[in-house]
Amino acid sequence: MKQSEIKELSTAELQEKLGETKKSYSDLKMAHAISPLENPIQLRSIRRTVARIATELTKRELQ
């Protein structure tokens, strides 16, 4: 998910998306611990998406 897409979402949508993304990250991380993922770069991508969403939420809280 790109930063421009994140900025367009409402705060409620961002919080919902953050929960979904964190859950998918933890699921992928567990799957990777059991047996290696076909594409381990997915972990980095999802982790960065979580950070982008969290950053946008913090930015909105401060304004």
PDB file of N, CA and C in Angstrom:
ATOM      1  N   MET A   1       0.845  -1.176   0.000  1.00  0.00           N
ATOM      2  CA  MET A   1       0.000   0.000   0.000  1.00  0.00           C
ATOM      3  C   MET A   1       0.888   1.236   0.000  1.00  0.00           C
ATOM      4  N   LYS A   2       0.598   2.149  -0.895  1.00  0.00           N
ATOM      5  CA  LYS A   2       1.416   3.345  -1.030  1.00  0.00           C
ATOM      6  C   LYS A   2       0.943   4.437  -0.077  1.00  0.00           C
ATOM      7  N   GLN A   3       1.827   5.379   0.182  1.00  0.00           N
ATOM      8  CA  GLN A   3       1.524   6.480   1.097  1.00  0.00           C
ATOM      9  C   GLN A   3       0.345   7.301   0.585  1.00  0.00           C
ATOM     10  N   SER A   4       0.260   7.507  -0.719  1.00  0.00           N
ATOM     11  CA  SER A   4      -0.844   8.290  -1.278  1.00  0.00           C
ATOM     12  C   SER A   4      -2.190   7.598  -1.038  1.00  0.00           C
ATOM     13  N   GLU A   5      -2.208   6.267  -1.084  1.00  0.00           N
ATOM     14  CA  GLU A   5      -3.441   5.522  -0.808  1.00  0.00           C
ATOM     15  C   GLU A   5      -3.813   5.633   0.660  1.00  0.00           C
ATOM     16  N   ILE A   6      -2.816   5.639   1.515  1.00  0.00           N
ATOM     17  CA  ILE A   6      -3.055   5.713   2.956  1.00  0.00           C
ATOM     18  C   ILE A   6      -3.636   7.070   3.335  1.00  0.00           C
ATOM     19  N   LYS A   7      -3.137   8.132   2.719  1.00  0.00           N
ATOM     20  CA  LYS A   7      -3.613   9.479   3.036  1.00  0.00           C
ATOM     21  C   LYS A   7      -5.083   9.679   2.682  1.00  0.00           C
ATOM     22  N   GLU A   8      -5.571   8.932   1.701  1.00  0.00           N
ATOM     23  CA  GLU A   8      -6.953   9.088   1.246  1.00  0.00           C
ATOM     24  C   GLU A   8      -7.963   8.438   2.186  1.00  0.00           C
ATOM     25  N   LEU A   9      -7.523   7.504   3.021  1.00  0.00           N
ATOM     26  CA  LEU A   9      -8.434   6.785   3.908  1.00  0.00           C
ATOM     27  C   LEU A   9      -8.791   7.624   5.134  1.00  0.00           C
ATOM     28  N   SER A  10      -9.955   7.359   5.701  1.00  0.00           N
ATOM     29  CA  SER A  10     -10.353   8.053   6.928  1.00  0.00           C
ATOM     30  C   SER A  10      -9.636   7.412   8.110  1.00  0.00           C
ATOM     31  N   THR A  11      -9.700   8.061   9.254  1.00  0.00           N
ATOM     32  CA  THR A  11      -9.032   7.566  10.455  1.00  0.00           C
ATOM     33  C   THR A  11      -9.586   6.207  10.873  1.00  0.00           C
ATOM     34  N   ALA A  12     -10.898   6.042  10.809  1.00  0.00           N
ATOM     35  CA  ALA A  12     -11.505   4.761  11.182  1.00  0.00           C
ATOM     36  C   ALA A  12     -11.051   3.654  10.231  1.00  0.00           C
ATOM     37  N   GLU A  13     -11.003   3.968   8.945  1.00  0.00           N
ATOM     38  CA  GLU A  13     -10.546   2.986   7.971  1.00  0.00           C
ATOM     39  C   GLU A  13      -9.080   2.616   8.210  1.00  0.00           C
ATOM     40  N   LEU A  14      -8.279   3.618   8.583  1.00  0.00           N
ATOM     41  CA  LEU A  14      -6.866   3.359   8.862  1.00  0.00           C
ATOM     42  C   LEU A  14      -6.696   2.435  10.062  1.00  0.00           C
ATOM     43  N   GLN A  15      -7.472   2.664  11.102  1.00  0.00           N
ATOM     44  CA  GLN A  15      -7.364   1.810  12.285  1.00  0.00           C
ATOM     45  C   GLN A  15      -7.775   0.382  11.958  1.00  0.00           C
ATOM     46  N   GLU A  16      -8.809   0.230  11.151  1.00  0.00           N
ATOM     47  CA  GLU A  16      -9.258  -1.099  10.742  1.00  0.00           C
ATOM     48  C   GLU A  16      -8.188  -1.773   9.877  1.00  0.00           C
ATOM     49  N   LYS A  17      -7.627  -1.027   8.942  1.00  0.00           N
ATOM     50  CA  LYS A  17      -6.589  -1.550   8.052  1.00  0.00           C
ATOM     51  C   LYS A  17      -5.339  -1.931   8.848  1.00  0.00           C
ATOM     52  N   LEU A  18      -5.025  -1.145   9.880  1.00  0.00           N
ATOM     53  CA  LEU A  18      -3.863  -1.437  10.720  1.00  0.00           C
ATOM     54  C   LEU A  18      -4.037  -2.780  11.424  1.00  0.00           C
ATOM     55  N   GLY A  19      -5.213  -3.022  11.964  1.00  0.00           N
ATOM     56  CA  GLY A  19      -5.485  -4.296  12.620  1.00  0.00           C
ATOM     57  C   GLY A  19      -5.375  -5.472  11.663  1.00  0.00           C
ATOM     58  N   GLU A  20      -5.944  -5.314  10.477  1.00  0.00           N
ATOM     59  CA  GLU A  20      -5.886  -6.380   9.469  1.00  0.00           C
ATOM     60  C   GLU A  20      -4.444  -6.664   9.046  1.00  0.00           C
ATOM     61  N   THR A  21      -3.691  -5.593   8.823  1.00  0.00           N
ATOM     62  CA  THR A  21      -2.319  -5.743   8.353  1.00  0.00           C
ATOM     63  C   THR A  21      -1.436  -6.373   9.421  1.00  0.00           C
ATOM     64  N   LYS A  22      -1.632  -5.965  10.684  1.00  0.00           N
ATOM     65  CA  LYS A  22      -0.858  -6.562  11.774  1.00  0.00           C
ATOM     66  C   LYS A  22      -1.161  -8.053  11.899  1.00  0.00           C
ATOM     67  N   LYS A  23      -2.424  -8.416  11.725  1.00  0.00           N
ATOM     68  CA  LYS A  23      -2.794  -9.821  11.815  1.00  0.00           C
ATOM     69  C   LYS A  23      -2.172 -10.626  10.678  1.00  0.00           C
ATOM     70  N   SER A  24      -2.227 -10.097   9.479  1.00  0.00           N
ATOM     71  CA  SER A  24      -1.627 -10.821   8.348  1.00  0.00           C
ATOM     72  C   SER A  24      -0.115 -10.930   8.518  1.00  0.00           C
ATOM     73  N   TYR A  25       0.508  -9.904   9.105  1.00  0.00           N
ATOM     74  CA  TYR A  25       1.955  -9.958   9.352  1.00  0.00           C
ATOM     75  C   TYR A  25       2.287 -11.048  10.363  1.00  0.00           C
ATOM     76  N   SER A  26       1.519 -11.124  11.440  1.00  0.00           N
ATOM     77  CA  SER A  26       1.808 -12.146  12.448  1.00  0.00           C
ATOM     78  C   SER A  26       1.552 -13.551  11.889  1.00  0.00           C
ATOM     79  N   ASP A  27       0.519 -13.702  11.066  1.00  0.00           N
ATOM     80  CA  ASP A  27       0.246 -14.999  10.439  1.00  0.00           C
ATOM     81  C   ASP A  27       1.392 -15.415   9.517  1.00  0.00           C
ATOM     82  N   LEU A  28       1.861 -14.468   8.706  1.00  0.00           N
ATOM     83  CA  LEU A  28       2.970 -14.770   7.797  1.00  0.00           C
ATOM     84  C   LEU A  28       4.245 -15.096   8.565  1.00  0.00           C
ATOM     85  N   LYS A  29       4.472 -14.367   9.650  1.00  0.00           N
ATOM     86  CA  LYS A  29       5.671 -14.585  10.455  1.00  0.00           C
ATOM     87  C   LYS A  29       5.648 -15.987  11.065  1.00  0.00           C
ATOM     88  N   MET A  30       4.488 -16.415  11.546  1.00  0.00           N
ATOM     89  CA  MET A  30       4.355 -17.766  12.095  1.00  0.00           C
ATOM     90  C   MET A  30       4.566 -18.815  11.010  1.00  0.00           C
ATOM     91  N   ALA A  31       3.982 -18.590   9.855  1.00  0.00           N
ATOM     92  CA  ALA A  31       4.134 -19.535   8.752  1.00  0.00           C
ATOM     93  C   ALA A  31       5.603 -19.643   8.335  1.00  0.00           C
ATOM     94  N   HIS A  32       6.300 -18.527   8.376  1.00  0.00           N
ATOM     95  CA  HIS A  32       7.714 -18.510   8.008  1.00  0.00           C
ATOM     96  C   HIS A  32       8.560 -19.234   9.052  1.00  0.00           C
ATOM     97  N   ALA A  33       8.157 -19.182  10.300  1.00  0.00           N
ATOM     98  CA  ALA A  33       8.890 -19.874  11.363  1.00  0.00           C
ATOM     99  C   ALA A  33       8.740 -21.386  11.224  1.00  0.00           C
ATOM    100  N   ILE A  34       7.590 -21.826  10.781  1.00  0.00           N
ATOM    101  CA  ILE A  34       7.331 -23.258  10.632  1.00  0.00           C
ATOM    102  C   ILE A  34       8.028 -23.804   9.390  1.00  0.00           C
ATOM    103  N   SER A  35       7.777 -23.172   8.267  1.00  0.00           N
ATOM    104  CA  SER A  35       8.456 -23.571   7.032  1.00  0.00           C
ATOM    105  C   SER A  35       8.726 -22.296   6.230  1.00  0.00           C
ATOM    106  N   PRO A  36       9.876 -22.208   5.587  1.00  0.00           N
ATOM    107  CA  PRO A  36      10.242 -20.971   4.883  1.00  0.00           C
ATOM    108  C   PRO A  36       9.207 -20.560   3.834  1.00  0.00           C
ATOM    109  N   LEU A  37       8.962 -19.263   3.776  1.00  0.00           N
ATOM    110  CA  LEU A  37       8.029 -18.727   2.782  1.00  0.00           C
ATOM    111  C   LEU A  37       8.678 -18.766   1.401  1.00  0.00           C
ATOM    112  N   GLU A  38       7.828 -18.824   0.402  1.00  0.00           N
ATOM    113  CA  GLU A  38       8.318 -18.790  -0.970  1.00  0.00           C
ATOM    114  C   GLU A  38       8.933 -17.426  -1.274  1.00  0.00           C
ATOM    115  N   ASN A  39       8.306 -16.374  -0.728  1.00  0.00           N
ATOM    116  CA  ASN A  39       8.798 -15.016  -0.943  1.00  0.00           C
ATOM    117  C   ASN A  39       8.928 -14.314   0.411  1.00  0.00           C
ATOM    118  N   PRO A  40      10.081 -14.428   1.088  1.00  0.00           N
ATOM    119  CA  PRO A  40      10.233 -13.816   2.409  1.00  0.00           C
ATOM    120  C   PRO A  40      10.255 -12.285   2.390  1.00  0.00           C
ATOM    121  N   ILE A  41      10.370 -11.694   1.216  1.00  0.00           N
ATOM    122  CA  ILE A  41      10.336 -10.231   1.106  1.00  0.00           C
ATOM    123  C   ILE A  41       8.953  -9.692   1.467  1.00  0.00           C
ATOM    124  N   GLN A  42       7.933 -10.564   1.419  1.00  0.00           N
ATOM    125  CA  GLN A  42       6.577 -10.165   1.828  1.00  0.00           C
ATOM    126  C   GLN A  42       6.585  -9.643   3.255  1.00  0.00           C
ATOM    127  N   LEU A  43       7.375 -10.267   4.119  1.00  0.00           N
ATOM    128  CA  LEU A  43       7.427  -9.844   5.518  1.00  0.00           C
ATOM    129  C   LEU A  43       7.861  -8.386   5.625  1.00  0.00           C
ATOM    130  N   ARG A  44       8.903  -8.029   4.882  1.00  0.00           N
ATOM    131  CA  ARG A  44       9.401  -6.660   4.919  1.00  0.00           C
ATOM    132  C   ARG A  44       8.348  -5.693   4.394  1.00  0.00           C
ATOM    133  N   SER A  45       7.705  -6.066   3.307  1.00  0.00           N
ATOM    134  CA  SER A  45       6.690  -5.222   2.688  1.00  0.00           C
ATOM    135  C   SER A  45       5.529  -4.950   3.653  1.00  0.00           C
ATOM    136  N   ILE A  46       5.041  -5.998   4.298  1.00  0.00           N
ATOM    137  CA  ILE A  46       3.911  -5.833   5.220  1.00  0.00           C
ATOM    138  C   ILE A  46       4.331  -5.050   6.454  1.00  0.00           C
ATOM    139  N   ARG A  47       5.526  -5.300   6.964  1.00  0.00           N
ATOM    140  CA  ARG A  47       6.016  -4.575   8.137  1.00  0.00           C
ATOM    141  C   ARG A  47       6.096  -3.081   7.839  1.00  0.00           C
ATOM    142  N   ARG A  48       6.555  -2.742   6.644  1.00  0.00           N
ATOM    143  CA  ARG A  48       6.652  -1.332   6.254  1.00  0.00           C
ATOM    144  C   ARG A  48       5.280  -0.705   6.065  1.00  0.00           C
ATOM    145  N   THR A  49       4.327  -1.464   5.572  1.00  0.00           N
ATOM    146  CA  THR A  49       2.961  -0.962   5.435  1.00  0.00           C
ATOM    147  C   THR A  49       2.370  -0.655   6.802  1.00  0.00           C
ATOM    148  N   VAL A  50       2.616  -1.532   7.781  1.00  0.00           N
ATOM    149  CA  VAL A  50       2.152  -1.296   9.154  1.00  0.00           C
ATOM    150  C   VAL A  50       2.749   0.010   9.665  1.00  0.00           C
ATOM    151  N   ALA A  51       4.029   0.224   9.423  1.00  0.00           N
ATOM    152  CA  ALA A  51       4.687   1.451   9.876  1.00  0.00           C
ATOM    153  C   ALA A  51       4.097   2.681   9.199  1.00  0.00           C
ATOM    154  N   ARG A  52       3.809   2.580   7.910  1.00  0.00           N
ATOM    155  CA  ARG A  52       3.231   3.723   7.193  1.00  0.00           C
ATOM    156  C   ARG A  52       1.857   4.096   7.764  1.00  0.00           C
ATOM    157  N   ILE A  53       1.047   3.087   8.016  1.00  0.00           N
ATOM    158  CA  ILE A  53      -0.295   3.340   8.548  1.00  0.00           C
ATOM    159  C   ILE A  53      -0.201   3.921   9.949  1.00  0.00           C
ATOM    160  N   ALA A  54       0.661   3.362  10.796  1.00  0.00           N
ATOM    161  CA  ALA A  54       0.821   3.864  12.158  1.00  0.00           C
ATOM    162  C   ALA A  54       1.336   5.295  12.162  1.00  0.00           C
ATOM    163  N   THR A  55       2.240   5.598  11.252  1.00  0.00           N
ATOM    164  CA  THR A  55       2.777   6.953  11.154  1.00  0.00           C
ATOM    165  C   THR A  55       1.690   7.942  10.764  1.00  0.00           C
ATOM    166  N   GLU A  56       0.861   7.566   9.817  1.00  0.00           N
ATOM    167  CA  GLU A  56      -0.231   8.446   9.385  1.00  0.00           C
ATOM    168  C   GLU A  56      -1.227   8.672  10.524  1.00  0.00           C
ATOM    169  N   LEU A  57      -1.536   7.628  11.290  1.00  0.00           N
ATOM    170  CA  LEU A  57      -2.452   7.783  12.426  1.00  0.00           C
ATOM    171  C   LEU A  57      -1.862   8.719  13.476  1.00  0.00           C
ATOM    172  N   THR A  58      -0.586   8.571  13.772  1.00  0.00           N
ATOM    173  CA  THR A  58       0.071   9.446  14.752  1.00  0.00           C
ATOM    174  C   THR A  58       0.075  10.884  14.264  1.00  0.00           C
ATOM    175  N   LYS A  59       0.346  11.075  12.985  1.00  0.00           N
ATOM    176  CA  LYS A  59       0.368  12.401  12.381  1.00  0.00           C
ATOM    177  C   LYS A  59      -1.002  13.077  12.514  1.00  0.00           C
ATOM    178  N   ARG A  60      -2.058  12.303  12.295  1.00  0.00           N
ATOM    179  CA  ARG A  60      -3.413  12.863  12.407  1.00  0.00           C
ATOM    180  C   ARG A  60      -3.769  13.183  13.857  1.00  0.00           C
ATOM    181  N   GLU A  61      -3.287  12.400  14.800  1.00  0.00           N
ATOM    182  CA  GLU A  61      -3.566  12.662  16.213  1.00  0.00           C
ATOM    183  C   GLU A  61      -2.903  13.969  16.662  1.00  0.00           C
ATOM    184  N   LEU A  62      -1.730  14.248  16.125  1.00  0.00           N
ATOM    185  CA  LEU A  62      -0.996  15.427  16.545  1.00  0.00           C
ATOM    186  C   LEU A  62      -1.553  16.710  15.947  1.00  0.00           C
ATOM    187  N   GLN A  63      -2.338  16.594  14.897  1.00  0.00           N
ATOM    188  CA  GLN A  63      -2.905  17.800  14.271  1.00  0.00           C
ATOM    189  C   GLN A  63      -4.207  18.201  14.885  1.00  0.00           C
TER     190      GLN A  63
END
